[in-house]
Amino acid sequence: MRLLSSYFSAALLSLLLFANPSRANDELSPADRLIGLLDAVSTMQARFEQSSRTQEAQRGEIWLKKPNQFRLETQAPLSQTIVSDGHSLWTYDRDLEQVIISTLSNRVEELPILLLAGDAGELIDDYRVDFFEDEVQQFFLLQPLKAEGILGRLSITFEAGLPVSVGVNTATNERTNINLEIQEITNMPDDTFTFEVPDGIDVIDDRAE
């Protein structure tokens, strides 16, 4: 889940084998297409499965509400809760019995989940966006304009207007894939995006005074 909190993105590279690149005369640019799809997702609840070559598969659930509010709950082998109220970020590691509180970053390369939760138009300014599609899915590839930071290429796949997979390559070319199973939102209580520190848990508050 440490990967998820800092590397949230995924994609199926095999899609490229069957996809057709968007034509130059399309009315919308790839970036505008992506912004339109991301802006249409104002709230979301989904189960996810994260996988990579070097990490054991991780499953969990995500709740999201724009702007910049989200909650991630992961199961074993790494049990964590990660919550943003739009301003602060709480990362609770049950195994370590520790909560780290930090100011929420607005940089996608530091927190890729902002692709789904943040202002899409603002967030993708630092990326070149390419677009591919087949009869079912739309696939976006985001290449950073500057080679800096821990992340490299990002990708996101949509189906029926909803994100179904998100992925990331790190600067060292390690890849993490996350598949999303969107759930019908039946109830999203107001306290979904708040975090109460459990009794007896160590707290590290890294927020600026």
Short mmCIF file of C-alpha atoms in Angstrom, two decimals:
data_model
loop_
_atom_site.label_atom_id
_atom_site.label_comp_id
_atom_site.label_asym_id
_atom_site.label_seq_id
_atom_site.Cartn_x
_atom_site.Cartn_y
_atom_site.Cartn_z
CA MET A 1 0.00 0.00 0.00
CA ARG A 2 3.02 2.28 0.34
CA LEU A 3 3.18 1.97 -3.45
CA LEU A 4 -0.48 2.87 -3.68
CA SER A 5 -0.17 5.99 -1.58
CA SER A 6 2.76 7.29 -3.59
CA TYR A 7 2.38 5.60 -6.98
CA PHE A 8 -1.36 5.46 -7.63
CA SER A 9 -1.74 4.62 -11.47
CA ALA A 10 -2.16 1.57 -13.79
CA ALA A 11 -2.76 0.37 -17.32
CA LEU A 12 -2.80 -2.69 -19.52
CA LEU A 13 0.05 -2.44 -22.02
CA SER A 14 -1.48 -5.23 -24.05
CA LEU A 15 -4.27 -2.79 -24.95
CA LEU A 16 -1.79 -1.02 -27.21
CA LEU A 17 -1.59 -4.13 -29.39
CA PHE A 18 -5.29 -3.82 -30.25
CA ALA A 19 -5.84 -0.07 -30.03
CA ASN A 20 -5.91 2.53 -32.77
CA PRO A 21 -4.32 5.94 -32.11
CA SER A 22 -6.64 8.93 -32.28
CA ARG A 23 -6.54 10.77 -35.59
CA ALA A 24 -5.13 14.25 -35.98
CA ASN A 25 -8.48 15.59 -37.17
CA ASP A 26 -10.38 14.51 -34.04
CA GLU A 27 -12.29 17.43 -32.59
CA LEU A 28 -10.77 17.07 -29.11
CA SER A 29 -7.11 16.78 -28.23
CA PRO A 30 -6.04 13.76 -26.14
CA ALA A 31 -5.58 16.04 -23.12
CA ASP A 32 -9.07 17.52 -23.52
CA ARG A 33 -10.58 14.02 -23.85
CA LEU A 34 -8.90 12.95 -20.62
CA ILE A 35 -9.91 16.11 -18.76
CA GLY A 36 -13.52 15.60 -19.83
CA LEU A 37 -13.62 12.02 -18.58
CA LEU A 38 -11.89 12.83 -15.28
CA ASP A 39 -14.06 15.88 -14.61
CA ALA A 40 -17.18 13.73 -15.09
CA VAL A 41 -16.19 11.51 -12.14
CA SER A 42 -17.08 13.65 -9.11
CA THR A 43 -17.60 10.76 -6.68
CA MET A 44 -16.48 7.15 -6.86
CA GLN A 45 -16.41 3.97 -4.83
CA ALA A 46 -14.42 0.98 -6.06
CA ARG A 47 -12.69 -2.22 -5.08
CA PHE A 48 -9.15 -2.47 -6.37
CA GLU A 49 -6.36 -4.96 -6.85
CA GLN A 50 -2.78 -3.74 -7.06
CA SER A 51 -0.04 -5.90 -8.53
CA SER A 52 3.60 -5.63 -9.55
CA ARG A 53 6.48 -7.98 -10.26
CA THR A 54 8.20 -7.28 -6.95
CA GLN A 55 5.23 -6.97 -4.56
CA GLU A 56 2.57 -9.38 -3.35
CA ALA A 57 -0.89 -8.57 -4.73
CA GLN A 58 -2.76 -6.04 -2.60
CA ARG A 59 -6.54 -5.64 -2.43
CA GLY A 60 -8.69 -2.97 -0.92
CA GLU A 61 -11.37 -0.36 -1.41
CA ILE A 62 -11.35 3.32 -2.35
CA TRP A 63 -13.85 6.15 -1.84
CA LEU A 64 -13.38 9.44 -3.66
CA LYS A 65 -15.09 12.82 -3.71
CA LYS A 66 -13.82 15.89 -5.49
CA PRO A 67 -12.01 18.06 -4.78
CA ASN A 68 -9.09 16.06 -3.37
CA GLN A 69 -10.99 13.95 -0.84
CA PHE A 70 -10.34 10.23 -0.77
CA ARG A 71 -10.09 7.20 1.50
CA LEU A 72 -8.14 4.00 0.83
CA GLU A 73 -8.55 0.85 2.92
CA THR A 74 -6.22 -2.07 2.23
CA GLN A 75 -6.24 -5.64 3.45
CA ALA A 76 -3.38 -7.97 4.40
CA PRO A 77 -0.48 -8.34 3.70
CA LEU A 78 -0.19 -4.58 4.30
CA SER A 79 -3.11 -3.20 6.28
CA GLN A 80 -3.38 0.57 5.92
CA THR A 81 -5.90 3.39 5.94
CA ILE A 82 -5.07 6.51 3.92
CA VAL A 83 -7.42 9.48 4.20
CA SER A 84 -7.45 12.97 2.69
CA ASP A 85 -9.93 15.67 3.69
CA GLY A 86 -8.69 17.86 0.84
CA HIS A 87 -6.05 19.58 2.96
CA SER A 88 -4.27 17.02 5.14
CA LEU A 89 -3.28 13.39 4.51
CA TRP A 90 -3.40 10.68 7.19
CA THR A 91 -1.51 7.42 6.63
CA TYR A 92 -2.33 4.82 9.28
CA ASP A 93 -0.20 1.67 9.32
CA ARG A 94 -1.83 -0.91 11.58
CA ASP A 95 1.21 -3.17 11.71
CA LEU A 96 3.46 -0.32 12.84
CA GLU A 97 0.73 1.17 15.07
CA GLN A 98 1.60 4.56 13.62
CA VAL A 99 -0.15 7.49 11.93
CA ILE A 100 1.72 10.00 9.76
CA ILE A 101 -0.06 13.29 9.07
CA SER A 102 1.17 15.47 6.23
CA THR A 103 -0.03 18.39 4.14
CA LEU A 104 -1.73 17.11 0.99
CA SER A 105 0.49 17.56 -2.05
CA ASN A 106 -1.01 18.86 -5.31
CA ARG A 107 1.67 17.21 -7.44
CA VAL A 108 0.64 14.09 -9.38
CA GLU A 109 4.20 12.74 -9.34
CA GLU A 110 4.07 12.67 -5.54
CA LEU A 111 0.48 11.39 -5.25
CA PRO A 112 -0.90 9.94 -8.51
CA ILE A 113 -4.36 9.36 -7.00
CA LEU A 114 -4.84 13.08 -7.62
CA LEU A 115 -5.42 12.15 -11.26
CA LEU A 116 -8.82 10.89 -10.11
CA ALA A 117 -9.46 13.21 -7.16
CA GLY A 118 -7.96 16.54 -8.20
CA ASP A 119 -8.39 19.25 -10.82
CA ALA A 120 -7.55 17.36 -14.01
CA GLY A 121 -6.86 20.45 -16.11
CA GLU A 122 -4.32 21.69 -13.61
CA LEU A 123 -2.71 18.35 -12.92
CA ILE A 124 -1.85 17.20 -16.44
CA ASP A 125 -0.11 20.42 -17.50
CA ASP A 126 3.24 18.72 -16.90
CA TYR A 127 2.46 15.73 -19.15
CA ARG A 128 2.17 14.93 -22.82
CA VAL A 129 -1.05 12.96 -23.30
CA ASP A 130 -1.54 10.31 -26.00
CA PHE A 131 -4.88 8.64 -26.69
CA PHE A 132 -5.80 5.18 -28.03
CA GLU A 133 -9.11 3.36 -28.19
CA ASP A 134 -10.77 0.16 -29.29
CA GLU A 135 -14.46 -0.74 -29.47
CA VAL A 136 -14.77 -0.95 -25.68
CA GLN A 137 -12.05 1.05 -23.92
CA GLN A 138 -10.26 4.38 -24.08
CA PHE A 139 -6.59 4.37 -23.11
CA PHE A 140 -4.50 7.41 -22.14
CA LEU A 141 -0.73 7.47 -21.81
CA LEU A 142 0.86 10.35 -19.88
CA GLN A 143 4.54 11.08 -20.44
CA PRO A 144 6.18 13.63 -18.11
CA LEU A 145 7.56 16.65 -19.95
CA LYS A 146 10.49 16.79 -17.53
CA ALA A 147 12.45 13.74 -16.42
CA GLU A 148 12.45 14.39 -12.69
CA GLY A 149 10.93 12.83 -9.59
CA ILE A 150 10.23 9.19 -8.74
CA LEU A 151 7.55 8.61 -11.36
CA GLY A 152 7.85 8.04 -15.08
CA ARG A 153 5.03 7.17 -17.44
CA LEU A 154 1.43 7.15 -16.16
CA SER A 155 -1.55 5.52 -17.81
CA ILE A 156 -5.29 5.27 -17.27
CA THR A 157 -7.99 3.22 -19.01
CA PHE A 158 -11.71 4.05 -19.19
CA GLU A 159 -14.70 1.90 -20.05
CA ALA A 160 -18.24 3.29 -20.37
CA GLY A 161 -16.93 6.61 -19.07
CA LEU A 162 -15.45 5.18 -15.86
CA PRO A 163 -11.81 4.46 -14.92
CA VAL A 164 -11.17 0.70 -14.87
CA SER A 165 -7.39 0.57 -14.58
CA VAL A 166 -4.66 2.93 -13.57
CA GLY A 167 -0.91 2.37 -13.76
CA VAL A 168 2.56 3.78 -13.22
CA ASN A 169 6.15 3.25 -14.21
CA THR A 170 8.70 4.60 -11.76
CA ALA A 171 11.84 6.39 -12.87
CA THR A 172 13.66 3.05 -12.44
CA ASN A 173 11.07 1.38 -14.72
CA GLU A 174 9.30 -0.60 -11.99
CA ARG A 175 5.64 -1.01 -12.89
CA THR A 176 2.58 -1.10 -10.66
CA ASN A 177 -0.87 -2.00 -12.03
CA ILE A 178 -4.16 -1.27 -10.31
CA ASN A 179 -7.46 -2.65 -11.59
CA LEU A 180 -10.66 -0.97 -10.42
CA GLU A 181 -14.08 -2.54 -9.96
CA ILE A 182 -16.49 0.39 -9.70
CA GLN A 183 -19.27 -0.04 -7.12
CA GLU A 184 -22.68 1.60 -7.03
CA ILE A 185 -22.58 4.41 -4.48
CA THR A 186 -25.36 3.72 -2.00
CA ASN A 187 -24.10 5.87 0.88
CA MET A 188 -21.03 8.03 1.49
CA PRO A 189 -21.24 9.40 5.06
CA ASP A 190 -19.78 12.82 5.85
CA ASP A 191 -17.07 11.26 8.02
CA THR A 192 -15.73 9.09 5.16
CA PHE A 193 -12.97 11.64 4.58
CA THR A 194 -12.05 12.32 8.19
CA PHE A 195 -9.73 10.26 10.36
CA GLU A 196 -9.84 9.73 14.10
CA VAL A 197 -6.53 8.52 15.52
CA PRO A 198 -7.08 5.30 17.53
CA ASP A 199 -6.04 5.27 21.18
CA GLY A 200 -2.48 4.17 21.86
CA ILE A 201 -1.22 4.89 18.33
CA ASP A 202 1.98 6.89 17.69
CA VAL A 203 1.38 10.10 15.73
CA ILE A 204 3.95 11.84 13.52
CA ASP A 205 2.65 15.22 12.37
CA ASP A 206 4.73 16.52 9.46
CA ARG A 207 2.46 19.43 8.61
CA ALA A 208 4.08 22.86 8.56
CA GLU A 209 3.32 25.04 11.55
#
